[in-house]
PDB file of C-alpha atoms in Angstrom:
ATOM      1  CA  ALA A 743      13.308 -15.061  -4.071  1.00 42.00           C
ATOM      2  CA  THR A 744      15.148 -15.875  -7.311  1.00 49.00           C
ATOM      3  CA  GLY A 745      13.171 -19.082  -7.767  1.00 51.00           C
ATOM      4  CA  ARG A 746       9.915 -17.164  -7.669  1.00 59.00           C
ATOM      5  CA  ASN A 747      11.171 -14.687 -10.250  1.00 61.00           C
ATOM      6  CA  ASP A 748      12.341 -17.592 -12.422  1.00 67.00           C
ATOM      7  CA  GLU A 749       8.832 -19.080 -12.290  1.00 66.00           C
ATOM      8  CA  VAL A 750       7.290 -15.720 -13.228  1.00 64.00           C
ATOM      9  CA  ILE A 751       9.764 -15.274 -16.103  1.00 65.00           C
ATOM     10  CA  ALA A 752       9.012 -18.816 -17.349  1.00 66.00           C
ATOM     11  CA  ALA A 753       5.270 -18.107 -17.211  1.00 64.00           C
ATOM     12  CA  LEU A 754       5.672 -14.851 -19.135  1.00 63.00           C
ATOM     13  CA  ARG A 755       7.817 -16.549 -21.788  1.00 64.00           C
ATOM     14  CA  ALA A 756       5.153 -19.251 -22.107  1.00 61.00           C
ATOM     15  CA  GLY A 757       2.612 -16.575 -22.999  1.00 59.00           C
ATOM     16  CA  THR A 758       0.875 -16.096 -19.660  1.00 57.00           C
ATOM     17  CA  ALA A 759      -0.653 -12.631 -19.422  1.00 60.00           C
ATOM     18  CA  VAL A 760       0.685 -10.709 -16.436  1.00 59.00           C
ATOM     19  CA  ASP A 761      -2.803 -10.073 -15.069  1.00 59.00           C
ATOM     20  CA  GLU A 762      -3.993 -13.642 -15.652  1.00 52.00           C
ATOM     21  CA  LYS A 763      -4.543 -15.760 -12.562  1.00 50.00           C
ATOM     22  CA  PRO A 764      -5.199 -19.391 -13.615  1.00 39.00           C
ATOM     23  CA  LYS A 765      -1.878 -20.277 -15.286  1.00 41.00           C
ATOM     24  CA  LEU A 766       0.101 -18.723 -12.451  1.00 43.00           C
ATOM     25  CA  ILE A 767      -1.823 -20.711  -9.844  1.00 39.00           C
ATOM     26  CA  LYS A 768      -0.524 -23.919 -11.464  1.00 39.00           C
ATOM     27  CA  LEU A 769       3.027 -22.589 -11.288  1.00 38.00           C
ATOM     28  CA  ASN A 770       2.643 -21.679  -7.648  1.00 40.00           C
ATOM     29  CA  THR A 771       2.016 -25.182  -6.346  1.00 38.00           C
ATOM     30  CA  THR A 772       5.572 -25.165  -4.958  1.00 42.00           C
ATOM     31  CA  TYR A 773       4.958 -21.931  -3.018  1.00 41.00           C
ATOM     32  CA  PRO A 774       4.257 -22.044   0.719  1.00 43.00           C
ATOM     33  CA  THR A 775       0.615 -22.605   1.637  1.00 42.00           C
ATOM     34  CA  ALA A 776       0.080 -18.917   2.405  1.00 41.00           C
ATOM     35  CA  SER A 777       1.153 -17.959  -1.119  1.00 41.00           C
ATOM     36  CA  ARG A 778      -1.169 -20.518  -2.721  1.00 41.00           C
ATOM     37  CA  THR A 779      -4.044 -19.209  -0.615  1.00 42.00           C
ATOM     38  CA  ILE A 780      -3.395 -15.658  -1.754  1.00 43.00           C
ATOM     39  CA  PHE A 781      -3.595 -16.689  -5.424  1.00 46.00           C
ATOM     40  CA  GLU A 782      -6.693 -18.799  -4.851  1.00 46.00           C
ATOM     41  CA  GLU A 783      -8.479 -15.846  -3.227  1.00 49.00           C
ATOM     42  CA  GLY A 784      -8.181 -13.829  -6.437  1.00 49.00           C
ATOM     43  CA  PHE A 785      -5.070 -11.698  -6.162  1.00 65.00           C
ATOM     44  CA  THR A 786      -3.406 -10.939  -9.471  1.00 79.00           C
ATOM     45  CA  PRO A 787       0.279 -11.834  -9.560  1.00 84.00           C
ATOM     46  CA  LEU A 788       1.151  -8.148  -9.014  1.00 87.00           C
ATOM     47  CA  ILE A 789      -1.131  -7.811  -5.984  1.00 87.00           C
ATOM     48  CA  ALA A 790       0.275 -11.043  -4.538  1.00 84.00           C
ATOM     49  CA  ALA A 791       3.851  -9.825  -5.038  1.00 89.00           C
ATOM     50  CA  VAL A 792       3.021  -6.463  -3.419  1.00 92.00           C
ATOM     51  CA  ALA A 793       1.307  -8.146  -0.463  1.00 88.00           C
ATOM     52  CA  GLN A 794       4.329 -10.410   0.101  1.00 88.00           C
ATOM     53  CA  ASP A 795       6.848  -7.554  -0.318  1.00 91.00           C
ATOM     54  CA  ARG A 796       8.513  -9.173  -3.323  1.00 91.00           C
ATOM     55  CA  ALA A 797      10.003  -5.983  -4.802  1.00 94.00           C
ATOM     56  CA  ALA A 798      11.992  -7.783  -7.520  1.00 92.00           C
ATOM     57  CA  THR A 799       8.890  -9.641  -8.675  1.00 90.00           C
ATOM     58  CA  VAL A 800       6.846  -6.424  -8.603  1.00 92.00           C
ATOM     59  CA  GLU A 801       9.524  -4.792 -10.772  1.00 93.00           C
ATOM     60  CA  LEU A 802       9.472  -7.721 -13.196  1.00 90.00           C
ATOM     61  CA  LEU A 803       5.676  -7.785 -13.482  1.00 89.00           C
ATOM     62  CA  ILE A 804       5.410  -4.024 -14.011  1.00 92.00           C
ATOM     63  CA  ARG A 805       8.085  -4.147 -16.726  1.00 90.00           C
ATOM     64  CA  ALA A 806       6.088  -6.947 -18.370  1.00 86.00           C
ATOM     65  CA  GLY A 807       2.995  -4.735 -18.404  1.00 87.00           C
ATOM     66  CA  ALA A 808       1.042  -5.647 -15.259  1.00 86.00           C
ATOM     67  CA  ASP A 809      -1.874  -3.335 -14.505  1.00 85.00           C
ATOM     68  CA  LYS A 810      -0.610  -1.097 -11.664  1.00 88.00           C
ATOM     69  CA  SER A 811      -4.079   0.284 -11.010  1.00 82.00           C
ATOM     70  CA  ARG A 812      -5.863  -3.044 -10.580  1.00 78.00           C
ATOM     71  CA  MET A 813      -7.576  -3.228  -7.202  1.00 78.00           C
ATOM     72  CA  PHE A 814      -8.160  -6.129  -4.886  1.00 77.00           C
ATOM     73  CA  SER A 815     -10.847  -6.033  -2.215  1.00 74.00           C
ATOM     74  CA  MET A 816     -11.150  -2.269  -2.793  1.00 77.00           C
ATOM     75  CA  LEU A 817      -7.438  -1.697  -2.122  1.00 84.00           C
ATOM     76  CA  SER A 818      -4.856  -0.439  -4.585  1.00 87.00           C
ATOM     77  CA  PRO A 819      -1.345  -1.893  -4.815  1.00 91.00           C
ATOM     78  CA  MET A 820      -0.028   1.296  -3.143  1.00 94.00           C
ATOM     79  CA  GLN A 821      -2.516   0.976  -0.263  1.00 92.00           C
ATOM     80  CA  ILE A 822      -1.495  -2.639   0.264  1.00 92.00           C
ATOM     81  CA  ALA A 823       2.222  -1.791   0.295  1.00 95.00           C
ATOM     82  CA  ALA A 824       1.662   1.142   2.680  1.00 96.00           C
ATOM     83  CA  SER A 825      -0.561  -0.735   5.116  1.00 93.00           C
ATOM     84  CA  ARG A 826       1.884  -3.664   5.283  1.00 94.00           C
ATOM     85  CA  ALA A 827       4.947  -1.389   5.657  1.00 96.00           C
ATOM     86  CA  ASN A 828       6.498  -2.874   2.509  1.00 95.00           C
ATOM     87  CA  LEU A 829       8.984  -0.081   1.841  1.00 97.00           C
ATOM     88  CA  SER A 830      10.974  -1.723  -0.975  1.00 96.00           C
ATOM     89  CA  THR A 831       7.794  -2.605  -2.853  1.00 96.00           C
ATOM     90  CA  LEU A 832       6.342   0.862  -2.266  1.00 97.00           C
ATOM     91  CA  GLN A 833       9.515   2.389  -3.730  1.00 98.00           C
ATOM     92  CA  VAL A 834       9.217   0.202  -6.848  1.00 97.00           C
ATOM     93  CA  LEU A 835       5.597   1.309  -7.336  1.00 97.00           C
ATOM     94  CA  LEU A 836       6.580   4.971  -6.934  1.00 97.00           C
ATOM     95  CA  LYS A 837       9.496   4.529  -9.361  1.00 97.00           C
ATOM     96  CA  HIS A 838       7.037   3.263 -11.966  1.00 97.00           C
ATOM     97  CA  GLY A 839       4.738   6.259 -11.627  1.00 96.00           C
ATOM     98  CA  VAL A 840       2.074   4.929  -9.286  1.00 95.00           C
ATOM     99  CA  SER A 841       0.523   7.859  -7.438  1.00 94.00           C
ATOM    100  CA  PRO A 842       1.322   8.076  -3.717  1.00 96.00           C
ATOM    101  CA  ASN A 843      -2.372   8.974  -3.316  1.00 92.00           C
ATOM    102  CA  GLN A 844      -3.676   5.893  -5.193  1.00 89.00           C
ATOM    103  CA  SER A 845      -6.918   4.588  -3.694  1.00 81.00           C
ATOM    104  CA  PHE A 846     -10.031   2.832  -4.981  1.00 68.00           C
ATOM    105  CA  VAL A 847     -12.389   5.782  -4.496  1.00 69.00           C
ATOM    106  CA  SER A 848     -11.659   9.390  -3.582  1.00 61.00           C
ATOM    107  CA  SER A 849     -13.444   9.114  -0.220  1.00 61.00           C
ATOM    108  CA  GLN A 850     -11.317   6.139   0.838  1.00 79.00           C
ATOM    109  CA  ALA A 851      -8.214   6.317   3.016  1.00 87.00           C
ATOM    110  CA  THR A 852      -5.093   7.005   0.997  1.00 92.00           C
ATOM    111  CA  PRO A 853      -1.874   5.029   1.440  1.00 95.00           C
ATOM    112  CA  LEU A 854      -0.698   7.871   3.713  1.00 97.00           C
ATOM    113  CA  HIS A 855      -3.772   7.531   5.956  1.00 94.00           C
ATOM    114  CA  LEU A 856      -3.197   3.777   6.287  1.00 94.00           C
ATOM    115  CA  ALA A 857       0.531   4.067   7.021  1.00 96.00           C
ATOM    116  CA  ALA A 858      -0.024   6.939   9.464  1.00 96.00           C
ATOM    117  CA  GLU A 859      -2.702   5.106  11.440  1.00 93.00           C
ATOM    118  CA  GLN A 860      -0.471   2.044  11.784  1.00 95.00           C
ATOM    119  CA  GLY A 861       2.646   4.012  12.707  1.00 96.00           C
ATOM    120  CA  HIS A 862       4.754   3.105   9.670  1.00 97.00           C
ATOM    121  CA  LEU A 863       7.004   6.184   9.879  1.00 98.00           C
ATOM    122  CA  LYS A 864       9.404   5.206   7.061  1.00 98.00           C
ATOM    123  CA  ILE A 865       6.443   4.612   4.743  1.00 98.00           C
ATOM    124  CA  VAL A 866       4.887   7.941   5.770  1.00 98.00           C
ATOM    125  CA  GLU A 867       8.180   9.731   5.059  1.00 98.00           C
ATOM    126  CA  ALA A 868       8.541   8.039   1.645  1.00 98.00           C
ATOM    127  CA  LEU A 869       4.964   8.911   0.661  1.00 98.00           C
ATOM    128  CA  VAL A 870       5.343  12.543   1.747  1.00 98.00           C
ATOM    129  CA  LYS A 871       8.652  12.803  -0.139  1.00 98.00           C
ATOM    130  CA  ALA A 872       6.878  11.399  -3.225  1.00 98.00           C
ATOM    131  CA  GLY A 873       4.196  14.093  -3.034  1.00 97.00           C
ATOM    132  CA  ALA A 874       1.375  12.465  -1.079  1.00 97.00           C
ATOM    133  CA  ASP A 875      -1.334  14.921  -0.060  1.00 96.00           C
ATOM    134  CA  ILE A 876      -0.612  15.385   3.660  1.00 97.00           C
ATOM    135  CA  ASN A 877      -3.956  17.080   4.262  1.00 95.00           C
ATOM    136  CA  LYS A 878      -6.228  14.908   2.107  1.00 93.00           C
ATOM    137  CA  VAL A 879      -9.599  14.612   3.825  1.00 89.00           C
ATOM    138  CA  VAL A 880     -11.424  11.302   3.549  1.00 87.00           C
ATOM    139  CA  ALA A 881     -14.709  10.213   5.071  1.00 75.00           C
ATOM    140  CA  PRO A 882     -14.483   6.627   6.346  1.00 60.00           C
ATOM    141  CA  SER A 883     -18.138   6.621   7.378  1.00 59.00           C
ATOM    142  CA  ILE A 884     -21.388   8.395   6.661  1.00 54.00           C
ATOM    143  CA  SER A 885     -20.874  11.071   9.315  1.00 58.00           C
ATOM    144  CA  PRO A 886     -18.998  14.158   8.065  1.00 58.00           C
ATOM    145  CA  ARG A 887     -17.731  14.578  11.628  1.00 61.00           C
ATOM    146  CA  ASP A 888     -15.619  11.480  11.015  1.00 69.00           C
ATOM    147  CA  ALA A 889     -13.708  13.004   8.092  1.00 80.00           C
ATOM    148  CA  LEU A 890      -9.987  12.463   8.604  1.00 89.00           C
ATOM    149  CA  THR A 891      -6.626  13.717   7.412  1.00 93.00           C
ATOM    150  CA  PRO A 892      -3.514  11.553   7.745  1.00 95.00           C
ATOM    151  CA  LEU A 893      -2.716  13.486  10.960  1.00 95.00           C
ATOM    152  CA  ASP A 894      -6.145  12.560  12.363  1.00 91.00           C
ATOM    153  CA  SER A 895      -5.450   8.924  11.433  1.00 91.00           C
ATOM    154  CA  ALA A 896      -2.042   8.919  13.153  1.00 94.00           C
ATOM    155  CA  SER A 897      -3.500  10.588  16.235  1.00 91.00           C
ATOM    156  CA  ARG A 898      -6.377   8.154  16.524  1.00 87.00           C
ATOM    157  CA  GLY A 899      -3.939   5.282  16.075  1.00 88.00           C
ATOM    158  CA  GLY A 900      -1.760   6.629  18.909  1.00 91.00           C
ATOM    159  CA  GLN A 901       1.263   6.970  16.615  1.00 94.00           C
ATOM    160  CA  LEU A 902       3.229   9.778  18.286  1.00 94.00           C
ATOM    161  CA  SER A 903       6.304   9.696  16.014  1.00 96.00           C
ATOM    162  CA  VAL A 904       4.085   9.893  12.924  1.00 97.00           C
ATOM    163  CA  VAL A 905       1.983  12.660  14.504  1.00 95.00           C
ATOM    164  CA  ASN A 906       5.109  14.705  15.206  1.00 95.00           C
ATOM    165  CA  TYR A 907       6.476  14.125  11.710  1.00 97.00           C
ATOM    166  CA  LEU A 908       3.210  15.088   9.991  1.00 97.00           C
ATOM    167  CA  LYS A 909       2.948  18.214  12.142  1.00 95.00           C
ATOM    168  CA  SER A 910       6.533  19.117  11.169  1.00 96.00           C
ATOM    169  CA  VAL A 911       5.656  19.003   7.445  1.00 97.00           C
ATOM    170  CA  GLY A 912       2.392  20.959   7.735  1.00 96.00           C
ATOM    171  CA  GLY A 913      -0.158  18.257   8.536  1.00 95.00           C
ATOM    172  CA  LYS A 914      -3.462  19.560   9.848  1.00 93.00           C
ATOM    173  CA  LEU A 915      -6.373  18.093  11.779  1.00 89.00           C
ATOM    174  CA  GLN A 916      -9.832  17.887  10.242  1.00 84.00           C
ATOM    175  CA  SER A 917     -11.964  16.035  12.758  1.00 69.00           C
ATOM    176  CA  PRO A 918     -13.215  17.930  15.823  1.00 63.00           C
ATOM    177  CA  ARG A 919     -13.043  14.573  17.646  1.00 65.00           C
ATOM    178  CA  THR A 920      -9.264  14.272  17.286  1.00 62.00           C
ATOM    179  CA  ARG A 921      -6.839  15.576  19.897  1.00 59.00           C
ATOM    180  CA  VAL A 922      -3.113  15.784  19.252  1.00 56.00           C
ATOM    181  CA  ILE A 923      -0.368  15.982  21.819  1.00 53.00           C
ATOM    182  CA  VAL A 924       3.009  16.787  20.316  1.00 51.00           C
ATOM    183  CA  VAL A 925       6.023  16.133  22.478  1.00 51.00           C
ATOM    184  CA  PRO A 926       8.847  18.560  21.604  1.00 51.00           C
ATOM    185  CA  GLY A 927      11.970  16.962  20.184  1.00 52.00           C
ATOM    186  CA  THR A 928      10.470  13.537  19.435  1.00 51.00           C
ATOM    187  CA  TYR A 929      10.924  13.765  15.698  1.00 50.00           C
ATOM    188  CA  GLY A 930      14.014  14.643  13.767  1.00 47.00           C
TER     189      GLY A 930
END
């Protein structure tokens, strides 16, 4: 991981803007193929570091002025960290003032919705602790009957531990299509 940070530091010292892709692609020719592909598909260096759970690099880029609100493929850095269960990176983003509710549009699933649906309990707990809206309603489709809270998302994803946790902190259901079964004593 240090080598990657050294390359980023060298690029910044050479005058590369932190949100500039082309110069960093040249530096990344020594990265594994997956990393090169990520840069070639249009990720900014910050988005790439978030996606790969490179917390130290995320810290470095944010301190250098990287745009923390820049989206990729309609996902925010916080949504990417939450959906990939990248706890250390998520904590760096939170430390630097990124909202735990950060999403591309207000009707889109929040980081909490994404983490809840995928059963990432530690991410869910961190987001709730950071002030994420546990009852934020989003509409993933045209039908208002499909509006979901994070508890709806966890339920539909079959994530019992997340369901129990969200219920314990006041999570509510929105969708009439969602059923929740809470097993006593499974969280805590």
